[in-house]
Short mmCIF file of C-alpha atoms in Angstrom, two decimals:
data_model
loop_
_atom_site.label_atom_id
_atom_site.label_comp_id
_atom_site.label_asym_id
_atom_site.label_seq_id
_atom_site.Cartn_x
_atom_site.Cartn_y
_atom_site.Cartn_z
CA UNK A 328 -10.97 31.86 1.76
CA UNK A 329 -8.79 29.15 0.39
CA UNK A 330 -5.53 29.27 1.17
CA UNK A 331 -2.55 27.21 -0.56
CA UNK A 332 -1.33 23.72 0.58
CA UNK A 333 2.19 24.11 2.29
CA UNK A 334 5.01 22.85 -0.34
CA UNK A 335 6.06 20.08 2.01
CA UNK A 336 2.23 18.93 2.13
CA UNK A 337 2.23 19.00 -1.12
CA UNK A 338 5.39 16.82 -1.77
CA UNK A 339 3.73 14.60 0.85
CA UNK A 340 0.86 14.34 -0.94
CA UNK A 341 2.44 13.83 -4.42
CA UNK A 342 5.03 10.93 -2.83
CA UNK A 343 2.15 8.99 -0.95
CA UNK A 344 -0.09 8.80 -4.40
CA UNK A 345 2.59 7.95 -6.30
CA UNK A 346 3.71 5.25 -3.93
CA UNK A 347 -0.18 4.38 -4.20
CA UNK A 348 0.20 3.77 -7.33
CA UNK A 349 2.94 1.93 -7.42
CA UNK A 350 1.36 -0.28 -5.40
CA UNK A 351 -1.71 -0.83 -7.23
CA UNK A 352 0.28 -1.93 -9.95
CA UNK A 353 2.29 -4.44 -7.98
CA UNK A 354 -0.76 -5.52 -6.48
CA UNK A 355 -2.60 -5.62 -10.40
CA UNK A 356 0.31 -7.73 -11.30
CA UNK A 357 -0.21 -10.50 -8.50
CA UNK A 358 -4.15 -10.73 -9.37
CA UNK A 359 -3.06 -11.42 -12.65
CA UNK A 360 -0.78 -14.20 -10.98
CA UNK A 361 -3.90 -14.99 -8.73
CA UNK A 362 -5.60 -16.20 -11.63
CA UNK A 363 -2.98 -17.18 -13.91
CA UNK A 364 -2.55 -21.02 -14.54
CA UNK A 365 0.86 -20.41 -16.08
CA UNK A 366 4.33 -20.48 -14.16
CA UNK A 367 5.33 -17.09 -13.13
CA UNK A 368 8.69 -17.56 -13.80
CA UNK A 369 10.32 -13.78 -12.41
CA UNK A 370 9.83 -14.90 -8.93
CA UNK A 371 10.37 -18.81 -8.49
CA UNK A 372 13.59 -18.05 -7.14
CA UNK A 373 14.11 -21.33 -5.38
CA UNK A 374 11.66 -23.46 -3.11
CA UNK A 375 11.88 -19.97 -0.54
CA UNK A 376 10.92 -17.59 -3.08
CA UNK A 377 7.66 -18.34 -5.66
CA UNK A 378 5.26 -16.17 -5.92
CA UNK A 379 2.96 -18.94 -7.59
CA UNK A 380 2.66 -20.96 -3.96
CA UNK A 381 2.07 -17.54 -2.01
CA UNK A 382 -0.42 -16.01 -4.51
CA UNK A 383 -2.73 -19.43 -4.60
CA UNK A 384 -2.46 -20.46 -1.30
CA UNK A 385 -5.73 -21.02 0.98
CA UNK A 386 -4.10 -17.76 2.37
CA UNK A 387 -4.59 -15.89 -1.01
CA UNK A 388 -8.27 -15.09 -0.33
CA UNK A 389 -10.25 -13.32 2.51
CA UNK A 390 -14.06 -14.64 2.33
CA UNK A 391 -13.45 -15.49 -1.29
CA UNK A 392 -11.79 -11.87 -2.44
CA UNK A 393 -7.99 -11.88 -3.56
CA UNK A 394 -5.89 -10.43 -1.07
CA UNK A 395 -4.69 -8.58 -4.20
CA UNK A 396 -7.53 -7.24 -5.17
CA UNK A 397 -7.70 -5.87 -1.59
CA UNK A 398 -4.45 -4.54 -2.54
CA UNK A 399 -5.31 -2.87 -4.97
CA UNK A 400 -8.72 -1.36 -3.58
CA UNK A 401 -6.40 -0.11 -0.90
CA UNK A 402 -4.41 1.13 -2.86
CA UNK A 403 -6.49 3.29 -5.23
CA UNK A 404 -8.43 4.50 -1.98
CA UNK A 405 -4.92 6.11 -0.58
CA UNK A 406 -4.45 7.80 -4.56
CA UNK A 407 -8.03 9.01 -4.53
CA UNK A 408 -7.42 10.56 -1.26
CA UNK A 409 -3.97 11.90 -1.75
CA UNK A 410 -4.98 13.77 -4.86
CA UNK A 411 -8.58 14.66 -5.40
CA UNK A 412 -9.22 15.06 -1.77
CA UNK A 413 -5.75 16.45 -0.27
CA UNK A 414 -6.79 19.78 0.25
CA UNK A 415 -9.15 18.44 2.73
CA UNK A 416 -8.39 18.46 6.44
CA UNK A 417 -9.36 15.26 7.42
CA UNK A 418 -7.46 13.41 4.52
CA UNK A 419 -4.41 12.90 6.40
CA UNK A 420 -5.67 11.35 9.40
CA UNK A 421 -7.87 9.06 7.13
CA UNK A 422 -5.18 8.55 4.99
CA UNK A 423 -2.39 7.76 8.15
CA UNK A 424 -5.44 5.35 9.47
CA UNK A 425 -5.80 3.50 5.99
CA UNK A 426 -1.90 2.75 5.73
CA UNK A 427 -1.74 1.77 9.33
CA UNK A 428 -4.37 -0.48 8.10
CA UNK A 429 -3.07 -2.10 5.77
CA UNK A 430 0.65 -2.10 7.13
CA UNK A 431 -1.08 -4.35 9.42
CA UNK A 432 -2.81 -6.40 6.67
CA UNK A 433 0.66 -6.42 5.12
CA UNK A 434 2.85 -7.47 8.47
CA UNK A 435 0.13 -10.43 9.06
CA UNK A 436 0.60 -11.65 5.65
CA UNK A 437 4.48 -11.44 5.64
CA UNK A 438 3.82 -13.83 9.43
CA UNK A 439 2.19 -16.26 7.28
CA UNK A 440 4.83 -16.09 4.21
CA UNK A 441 7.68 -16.47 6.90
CA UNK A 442 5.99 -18.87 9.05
CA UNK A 443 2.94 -21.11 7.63
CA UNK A 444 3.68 -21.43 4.19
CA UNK A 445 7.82 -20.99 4.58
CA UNK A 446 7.85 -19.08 1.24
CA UNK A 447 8.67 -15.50 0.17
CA UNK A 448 6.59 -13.71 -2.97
CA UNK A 449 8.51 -10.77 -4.24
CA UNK A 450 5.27 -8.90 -4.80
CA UNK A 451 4.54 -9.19 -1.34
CA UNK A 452 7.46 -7.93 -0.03
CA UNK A 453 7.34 -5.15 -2.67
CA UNK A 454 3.56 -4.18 -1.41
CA UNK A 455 5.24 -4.29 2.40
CA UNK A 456 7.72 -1.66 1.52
CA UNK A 457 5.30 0.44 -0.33
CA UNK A 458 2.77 0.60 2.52
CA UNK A 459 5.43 1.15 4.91
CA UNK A 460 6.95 4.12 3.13
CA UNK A 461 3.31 5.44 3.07
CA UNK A 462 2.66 4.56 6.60
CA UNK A 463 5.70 6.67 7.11
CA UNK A 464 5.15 9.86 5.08
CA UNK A 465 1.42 9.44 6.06
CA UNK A 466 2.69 9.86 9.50
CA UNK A 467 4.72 12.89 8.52
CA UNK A 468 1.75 14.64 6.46
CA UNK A 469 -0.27 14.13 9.84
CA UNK A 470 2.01 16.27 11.76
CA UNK A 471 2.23 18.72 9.02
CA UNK A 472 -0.37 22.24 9.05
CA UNK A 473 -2.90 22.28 6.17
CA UNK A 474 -1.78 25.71 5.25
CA UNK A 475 0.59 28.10 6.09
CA UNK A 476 -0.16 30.58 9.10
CA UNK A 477 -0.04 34.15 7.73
CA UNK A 478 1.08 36.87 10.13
CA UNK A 479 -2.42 38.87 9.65
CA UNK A 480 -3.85 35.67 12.19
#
């Protein structure tokens, strides 16, 4: 008694794990950073804009875990759950939850970029936009039916 995913839950779907992704790599890049001893050249744009002084700042960690990594456990959760477990009826409101999340994880970190440490990281900002646009569509897929209502109901 399965019935098919509507097309514009399944675009949903498809844009928010690919967005997911996309994330996960930008946050897989800054852990790399995290660790990094080297300059990362691509984003010291300046004494506002280094990625370097945002991604091994005191603010870089959460009880000793790389805000990246978090990233990117984040981000791999909202994948998983946009593509094995889509078809499930709970998955959007978990998955509208988990962006709101980490929208606000994002925001708070942006507050201390803009206003502690006085410095922009590219990656950051990149991770903001991505969680936004899947707070967004999230938001959408919500609102959307699981499956189309046929006329026998």
């Amino acid at each position: 008694m399965s019935a098919s995913m509507t097309p514009l839950r399944r675009k949903l779907s498809l844009a928010i794990a690919l967005l997911a992704l996309a994330g996960a790599v930008v946050s897989s890049v800054s852990l790399y950073h995290h660790f990094s001893t080297s300059k990362s050249s691509y984003c010291d744009i300046g004494e506002n804009f280094n990625c370097d002084i945002v991604n091994r700042s005191t603010y870089s960690t959460v009880a000793g875990i790389p805000v990246a990594l978090i990233g990117i456990l984040g981000y791999l959760s909202l994948l998983a759950l946009t593509t094995l477990y889509r078809s499930k009826a709970k998955t959007p409101a978990i998955v509208f939850m988990g962006s709101l999340a980490g929208l606000a994880f994002a925001l708070y970190l942006t507050y201390v970029e803009a206003f502690v440490l006085a410095t922009w990281c590219i990656l950051c900002l990149s991770s903001l936009a991505l969680i936004f646009a899947i707070a967004v569509l999230s938001s959408i897929l919500l609102r959307h039916p699981l499956r189309t209502r046929s006329t026998a109901d």
